[in-house]
mmCIF file with all atom_site columns, C-alpha atoms and ligand atoms in Angstrom:
data_model
loop_
_atom_site.group_PDB
_atom_site.id
_atom_site.type_symbol
_atom_site.label_atom_id
_atom_site.label_alt_id
_atom_site.label_comp_id
_atom_site.label_asym_id
_atom_site.label_entity_id
_atom_site.label_seq_id
_atom_site.pdbx_PDB_ins_code
_atom_site.Cartn_x
_atom_site.Cartn_y
_atom_site.Cartn_z
_atom_site.occupancy
_atom_site.B_iso_or_equiv
_atom_site.pdbx_formal_charge
_atom_site.auth_seq_id
_atom_site.auth_comp_id
_atom_site.auth_asym_id
_atom_site.auth_atom_id
_atom_site.pdbx_PDB_model_num
ATOM   1   C  CA  . MET A 1 1   ? 15.242  -15.485 15.254  1.00 0.00 ? 17  MET A CA  1
ATOM   2   C  CA  . PRO A 1 2   ? 15.372  -11.498 15.595  1.00 0.00 ? 18  PRO A CA  1
ATOM   3   C  CA  . THR A 1 3   ? 12.396  -10.147 13.883  1.00 0.00 ? 19  THR A CA  1
ATOM   4   C  CA  . TRP A 1 4   ? 11.154  -6.954  13.738  1.00 0.00 ? 20  TRP A CA  1
ATOM   5   C  CA  . THR A 1 5   ? 7.423   -5.965  11.999  1.00 0.00 ? 21  THR A CA  1
ATOM   6   C  CA  . LEU A 1 6   ? 7.728   -2.171  10.528  1.00 0.00 ? 22  LEU A CA  1
ATOM   7   C  CA  . HIS A 1 7   ? 3.624   -1.176  10.757  1.00 0.00 ? 23  HIS A CA  1
ATOM   8   C  CA  . ALA A 1 8   ? 3.191   2.548   8.894   1.00 0.00 ? 24  ALA A CA  1
ATOM   9   C  CA  . GLU A 1 9   ? -0.947  3.547   8.584   1.00 0.00 ? 25  GLU A CA  1
ATOM   10  C  CA  . PHE A 1 10  ? -2.016  6.186   6.720   1.00 0.00 ? 26  PHE A CA  1
ATOM   11  C  CA  . THR A 1 11  ? -5.515  7.245   4.272   1.00 0.00 ? 27  THR A CA  1
ATOM   12  C  CA  . PHE A 1 12  ? -5.553  8.601   1.199   1.00 0.00 ? 28  PHE A CA  1
ATOM   13  C  CA  . ASP A 1 13  ? -8.483  10.101  -0.890  1.00 0.00 ? 29  ASP A CA  1
ATOM   14  C  CA  . ALA A 1 14  ? -9.691  9.304   -4.037  1.00 0.00 ? 30  ALA A CA  1
ATOM   15  C  CA  . ALA A 1 15  ? -12.124 8.887   -6.386  1.00 0.00 ? 31  ALA A CA  1
ATOM   16  C  CA  . HIS A 1 16  ? -11.994 5.514   -8.904  1.00 0.00 ? 32  HIS A CA  1
ATOM   17  C  CA  . PHE A 1 17  ? -15.143 3.274   -10.318 1.00 0.00 ? 33  PHE A CA  1
ATOM   18  C  CA  . ILE A 1 18  ? -15.546 0.130   -11.452 1.00 0.00 ? 34  ILE A CA  1
ATOM   19  C  CA  . GLU A 1 19  ? -15.678 -0.095  -14.870 1.00 0.00 ? 35  GLU A CA  1
ATOM   20  C  CA  . GLY A 1 20  ? -17.775 -3.727  -15.858 1.00 0.00 ? 36  GLY A CA  1
ATOM   21  C  CA  . TYR A 1 21  ? -19.894 -3.355  -12.322 1.00 0.00 ? 37  TYR A CA  1
ATOM   22  C  CA  . ASP A 1 22  ? -23.114 -4.468  -11.966 1.00 0.00 ? 38  ASP A CA  1
ATOM   23  C  CA  . GLY A 1 23  ? -24.508 -1.421  -10.290 1.00 0.00 ? 39  GLY A CA  1
ATOM   24  C  CA  . PRO A 1 24  ? -23.811 1.984   -8.478  1.00 0.00 ? 40  PRO A CA  1
ATOM   25  C  CA  . CYS A 1 25  ? -19.643 0.994   -8.222  1.00 0.00 ? 41  CYS A CA  1
ATOM   26  C  CA  . SER A 1 26  ? -19.640 1.695   -11.733 1.00 0.00 ? 42  SER A CA  1
ATOM   27  C  CA  . ARG A 1 27  ? -20.398 5.571   -11.210 1.00 0.00 ? 43  ARG A CA  1
ATOM   28  C  CA  . VAL A 1 28  ? -17.407 7.783   -10.482 1.00 0.00 ? 44  VAL A CA  1
ATOM   29  C  CA  . HIS A 1 29  ? -17.768 8.420   -7.033  1.00 0.00 ? 45  HIS A CA  1
ATOM   30  C  CA  . GLY A 1 30  ? -14.978 8.373   -3.759  1.00 0.00 ? 46  GLY A CA  1
ATOM   31  C  CA  . HIS A 1 31  ? -13.209 6.851   -1.028  1.00 0.00 ? 47  HIS A CA  1
ATOM   32  C  CA  . THR A 1 32  ? -11.236 7.749   1.932   1.00 0.00 ? 48  THR A CA  1
ATOM   33  C  CA  . TYR A 1 33  ? -8.907  4.609   1.709   1.00 0.00 ? 49  TYR A CA  1
ATOM   34  C  CA  . ARG A 1 34  ? -7.327  3.808   5.158   1.00 0.00 ? 50  ARG A CA  1
ATOM   35  C  CA  . VAL A 1 35  ? -3.974  1.687   4.135   1.00 0.00 ? 51  VAL A CA  1
ATOM   36  C  CA  . LEU A 1 36  ? -2.049  -1.008  6.843   1.00 0.00 ? 52  LEU A CA  1
ATOM   37  C  CA  . MET A 1 37  ? 1.375   -1.049  5.775   1.00 0.00 ? 53  MET A CA  1
ATOM   38  C  CA  . LYS A 1 38  ? 3.506   -3.892  7.680   1.00 0.00 ? 54  LYS A CA  1
ATOM   39  C  CA  . ALA A 1 39  ? 6.758   -4.475  6.540   1.00 0.00 ? 55  ALA A CA  1
ATOM   40  C  CA  . LYS A 1 40  ? 8.373   -7.899  8.347   1.00 0.00 ? 56  LYS A CA  1
ATOM   41  C  CA  . SER A 1 41  ? 12.234  -8.050  8.258   1.00 0.00 ? 57  SER A CA  1
ATOM   42  C  CA  . HIS A 1 42  ? 14.862  -10.921 10.353  1.00 0.00 ? 58  HIS A CA  1
ATOM   43  C  CA  . LYS A 1 43  ? 17.340  -8.703  9.970   1.00 0.00 ? 59  LYS A CA  1
ATOM   44  C  CA  . LEU A 1 44  ? 17.785  -4.603  9.284   1.00 0.00 ? 60  LEU A CA  1
ATOM   45  C  CA  . SER A 1 45  ? 19.493  -2.150  6.321   1.00 0.00 ? 61  SER A CA  1
ATOM   46  C  CA  . PRO A 1 46  ? 21.378  0.517   5.639   1.00 0.00 ? 62  PRO A CA  1
ATOM   47  C  CA  . SER A 1 47  ? 19.284  2.758   3.506   1.00 0.00 ? 63  SER A CA  1
ATOM   48  C  CA  . LYS A 1 48  ? 19.251  6.048   1.536   1.00 0.00 ? 64  LYS A CA  1
ATOM   49  C  CA  . TYR A 1 49  ? 19.173  7.798   4.485   1.00 0.00 ? 65  TYR A CA  1
ATOM   50  C  CA  . LEU A 1 50  ? 21.134  5.720   6.940   1.00 0.00 ? 66  LEU A CA  1
ATOM   51  C  CA  . LYS A 1 51  ? 24.282  4.702   5.537   1.00 0.00 ? 67  LYS A CA  1
ATOM   52  C  CA  . THR A 1 52  ? 24.512  1.794   8.399   1.00 0.00 ? 68  THR A CA  1
ATOM   53  C  CA  . PRO A 1 53  ? 22.542  -0.972  8.855   1.00 0.00 ? 69  PRO A CA  1
ATOM   54  C  CA  . GLU A 1 54  ? 19.868  0.171   10.965  1.00 0.00 ? 70  GLU A CA  1
ATOM   55  C  CA  . MET A 1 55  ? 16.109  -0.510  9.954   1.00 0.00 ? 71  MET A CA  1
ATOM   56  C  CA  . VAL A 1 56  ? 13.967  -2.737  8.628   1.00 0.00 ? 72  VAL A CA  1
ATOM   57  C  CA  . CYS A 1 57  ? 13.398  -0.180  5.560   1.00 0.00 ? 73  CYS A CA  1
ATOM   58  C  CA  . ASP A 1 58  ? 12.500  3.787   6.135   1.00 0.00 ? 74  ASP A CA  1
ATOM   59  C  CA  . PHE A 1 59  ? 8.985   4.711   6.636   1.00 0.00 ? 75  PHE A CA  1
ATOM   60  C  CA  . ALA A 1 60  ? 9.005   7.151   3.725   1.00 0.00 ? 76  ALA A CA  1
ATOM   61  C  CA  . GLU A 1 61  ? 8.892   4.228   1.792   1.00 0.00 ? 77  GLU A CA  1
ATOM   62  C  CA  . LEU A 1 62  ? 6.424   2.585   3.263   1.00 0.00 ? 78  LEU A CA  1
ATOM   63  C  CA  . LYS A 1 63  ? 4.289   5.798   3.004   1.00 0.00 ? 79  LYS A CA  1
ATOM   64  C  CA  . TRP A 1 64  ? 4.463   6.552   -0.701  1.00 0.00 ? 80  TRP A CA  1
ATOM   65  C  CA  . VAL A 1 65  ? 1.183   6.418   -1.532  1.00 0.00 ? 81  VAL A CA  1
ATOM   66  C  CA  . ALA A 1 66  ? -0.269  8.669   0.500   1.00 0.00 ? 82  ALA A CA  1
ATOM   67  C  CA  . ASP A 1 67  ? 1.877   11.459  -0.965  1.00 0.00 ? 83  ASP A CA  1
ATOM   68  C  CA  . ASP A 1 68  ? -0.299  13.894  -3.929  1.00 0.00 ? 84  ASP A CA  1
ATOM   69  C  CA  . GLY A 1 69  ? -0.622  12.698  -7.184  1.00 0.00 ? 85  GLY A CA  1
ATOM   70  C  CA  . GLU A 1 70  ? 1.315   15.685  -8.217  1.00 0.00 ? 86  GLU A CA  1
ATOM   71  C  CA  . LYS A 1 71  ? 3.671   14.361  -6.525  1.00 0.00 ? 87  LYS A CA  1
ATOM   72  C  CA  . GLY A 1 72  ? 3.729   9.964   -6.881  1.00 0.00 ? 88  GLY A CA  1
ATOM   73  C  CA  . GLY A 1 73  ? 1.621   9.274   -4.919  1.00 0.00 ? 89  GLY A CA  1
ATOM   74  C  CA  . LEU A 1 74  ? -2.197  8.119   -5.002  1.00 0.00 ? 90  LEU A CA  1
ATOM   75  C  CA  . ASP A 1 75  ? -3.912  11.077  -2.681  1.00 0.00 ? 91  ASP A CA  1
ATOM   76  C  CA  . HIS A 1 76  ? -6.790  13.686  -4.739  1.00 0.00 ? 92  HIS A CA  1
ATOM   77  C  CA  . THR A 1 77  ? -6.456  10.819  -8.128  1.00 0.00 ? 93  THR A CA  1
ATOM   78  C  CA  . LEU A 1 78  ? -8.904  9.173   -10.355 1.00 0.00 ? 94  LEU A CA  1
ATOM   79  C  CA  . LEU A 1 79  ? -7.719  5.855   -9.324  1.00 0.00 ? 95  LEU A CA  1
ATOM   80  C  CA  . ASN A 1 80  ? -8.782  4.623   -12.650 1.00 0.00 ? 96  ASN A CA  1
ATOM   81  C  CA  . GLU A 1 81  ? -6.421  7.214   -14.361 1.00 0.00 ? 97  GLU A CA  1
ATOM   82  C  CA  . SER A 1 82  ? -3.156  6.741   -11.615 1.00 0.00 ? 98  SER A CA  1
ATOM   83  C  CA  . ILE A 1 83  ? -3.058  2.902   -11.207 1.00 0.00 ? 99  ILE A CA  1
ATOM   84  C  CA  . PRO A 1 84  ? -3.066  0.391   -14.091 1.00 0.00 ? 100 PRO A CA  1
ATOM   85  C  CA  . VAL A 1 85  ? -5.521  -2.123  -12.984 1.00 0.00 ? 101 VAL A CA  1
ATOM   86  C  CA  . ALA A 1 86  ? -8.633  -2.669  -11.890 1.00 0.00 ? 102 ALA A CA  1
ATOM   87  C  CA  . THR A 1 87  ? -9.840  -0.452  -9.270  1.00 0.00 ? 103 THR A CA  1
ATOM   88  C  CA  . THR A 1 88  ? -11.296 -3.028  -6.543  1.00 0.00 ? 104 THR A CA  1
ATOM   89  C  CA  . ALA A 1 89  ? -9.649  -2.755  -2.944  1.00 0.00 ? 105 ALA A CA  1
ATOM   90  C  CA  . GLU A 1 90  ? -7.989  -6.180  -3.794  1.00 0.00 ? 106 GLU A CA  1
ATOM   91  C  CA  . ARG A 1 91  ? -5.904  -4.754  -7.088  1.00 0.00 ? 107 ARG A CA  1
ATOM   92  C  CA  . ILE A 1 92  ? -5.125  -1.761  -5.677  1.00 0.00 ? 108 ILE A CA  1
ATOM   93  C  CA  . ALA A 1 93  ? -3.811  -3.313  -2.157  1.00 0.00 ? 109 ALA A CA  1
ATOM   94  C  CA  . GLU A 1 94  ? -1.697  -6.046  -4.738  1.00 0.00 ? 110 GLU A CA  1
ATOM   95  C  CA  . TYR A 1 95  ? -0.716  -2.425  -7.360  1.00 0.00 ? 111 TYR A CA  1
ATOM   96  C  CA  . ILE A 1 96  ? 0.349   -0.804  -3.711  1.00 0.00 ? 112 ILE A CA  1
ATOM   97  C  CA  . HIS A 1 97  ? 2.703   -3.898  -2.572  1.00 0.00 ? 113 HIS A CA  1
ATOM   98  C  CA  . LYS A 1 98  ? 4.045   -4.740  -5.826  1.00 0.00 ? 114 LYS A CA  1
ATOM   99  C  CA  . VAL A 1 99  ? 5.698   -0.481  -6.455  1.00 0.00 ? 115 VAL A CA  1
ATOM   100 C  CA  . THR A 1 100 ? 6.334   -1.018  -2.365  1.00 0.00 ? 116 THR A CA  1
ATOM   101 C  CA  . LYS A 1 101 ? 8.305   -4.080  -3.078  1.00 0.00 ? 117 LYS A CA  1
ATOM   102 C  CA  . GLU A 1 102 ? 10.399  -2.025  -5.449  1.00 0.00 ? 118 GLU A CA  1
ATOM   103 C  CA  . ARG A 1 103 ? 11.170  0.442   -2.867  1.00 0.00 ? 119 ARG A CA  1
ATOM   104 C  CA  . ILE A 1 104 ? 12.679  -1.452  -0.204  1.00 0.00 ? 120 ILE A CA  1
ATOM   105 C  CA  . PRO A 1 105 ? 14.633  -4.287  0.779   1.00 0.00 ? 121 PRO A CA  1
ATOM   106 C  CA  . GLU A 1 106 ? 14.206  -7.417  -1.285  1.00 0.00 ? 122 GLU A CA  1
ATOM   107 C  CA  . HIS A 1 107 ? 13.796  -9.615  1.154   1.00 0.00 ? 123 HIS A CA  1
ATOM   108 C  CA  . ILE A 1 108 ? 11.353  -8.003  3.967   1.00 0.00 ? 124 ILE A CA  1
ATOM   109 C  CA  . GLU A 1 109 ? 7.890   -9.524  3.572   1.00 0.00 ? 125 GLU A CA  1
ATOM   110 C  CA  . LEU A 1 110 ? 5.593   -7.228  3.107   1.00 0.00 ? 126 LEU A CA  1
ATOM   111 C  CA  . THR A 1 111 ? 1.925   -7.449  3.615   1.00 0.00 ? 127 THR A CA  1
ATOM   112 C  CA  . VAL A 1 112 ? -0.590  -4.223  2.565   1.00 0.00 ? 128 VAL A CA  1
ATOM   113 C  CA  . THR A 1 113 ? -4.115  -3.701  3.921   1.00 0.00 ? 129 THR A CA  1
ATOM   114 C  CA  . VAL A 1 114 ? -6.615  -1.530  2.489   1.00 0.00 ? 130 VAL A CA  1
ATOM   115 C  CA  . TRP A 1 115 ? -9.944  -0.529  3.895   1.00 0.00 ? 131 TRP A CA  1
ATOM   116 C  CA  . GLU A 1 116 ? -12.623 0.504   1.728   1.00 0.00 ? 132 GLU A CA  1
ATOM   117 C  CA  . THR A 1 117 ? -15.050 1.173   3.858   1.00 0.00 ? 133 THR A CA  1
ATOM   118 C  CA  . GLU A 1 118 ? -14.663 1.493   7.329   1.00 0.00 ? 134 GLU A CA  1
ATOM   119 C  CA  . THR A 1 119 ? -15.788 -2.244  8.046   1.00 0.00 ? 135 THR A CA  1
ATOM   120 C  CA  . SER A 1 120 ? -14.414 -3.718  4.350   1.00 0.00 ? 136 SER A CA  1
ATOM   121 C  CA  . TRP A 1 121 ? -10.824 -4.166  3.660   1.00 0.00 ? 137 TRP A CA  1
ATOM   122 C  CA  . VAL A 1 122 ? -8.967  -6.614  2.270   1.00 0.00 ? 138 VAL A CA  1
ATOM   123 C  CA  . GLU A 1 123 ? -4.885  -7.497  3.241   1.00 0.00 ? 139 GLU A CA  1
ATOM   124 C  CA  . TYR A 1 124 ? -2.470  -8.652  0.124   1.00 0.00 ? 140 TYR A CA  1
ATOM   125 C  CA  . THR A 1 125 ? 0.474   -11.138 0.645   1.00 0.00 ? 141 THR A CA  1
ATOM   126 C  CA  . ASP A 1 126 ? 2.957   -12.266 -1.829  1.00 0.00 ? 142 ASP A CA  1
ATOM   127 C  CA  . LYS A 1 127 ? 3.478   -15.595 0.879   1.00 0.00 ? 143 LYS A CA  1
ATOM   128 C  CA  . ASP A 1 128 ? 0.914   -18.108 2.082   1.00 0.00 ? 144 ASP A CA  1
ATOM   129 C  CA  . VAL A 1 129 ? -0.114  -16.991 5.891   1.00 0.00 ? 145 VAL A CA  1
HETATM 130 ZN ZN1 . LIG B 2 .   ? -15.812 2.416   -4.273  1.00 0.00 ? 12  LIG B ZN1 1
#
């Protein structure tokens, strides 16, 4: 079966604290989060910018998180204010997945990986792997 997998990788800077955490992560601190978005599809679709079916989806739709907080992204925000979930890497990945799924064709299998540090990351998808 023909299969395309788009990969979009970017970083964003944000502050956060983990409410209820018994340790230093309960205090406000920052990370340069790295994010890898993987969008897998067996067919191509039209997009907002291209009327014929030549893309899995627009790369821009996979990179909204990197936009400035004042433009709808998460860059330079306090995550505890900019997202409606706990700010563990697990919940951040799940939230990015949910919002991105609303922006891309429904059949796409999306996997979101979020690095909180160079050596600590989480991968999230809503399918069994
Ligand atoms: Zn942290």
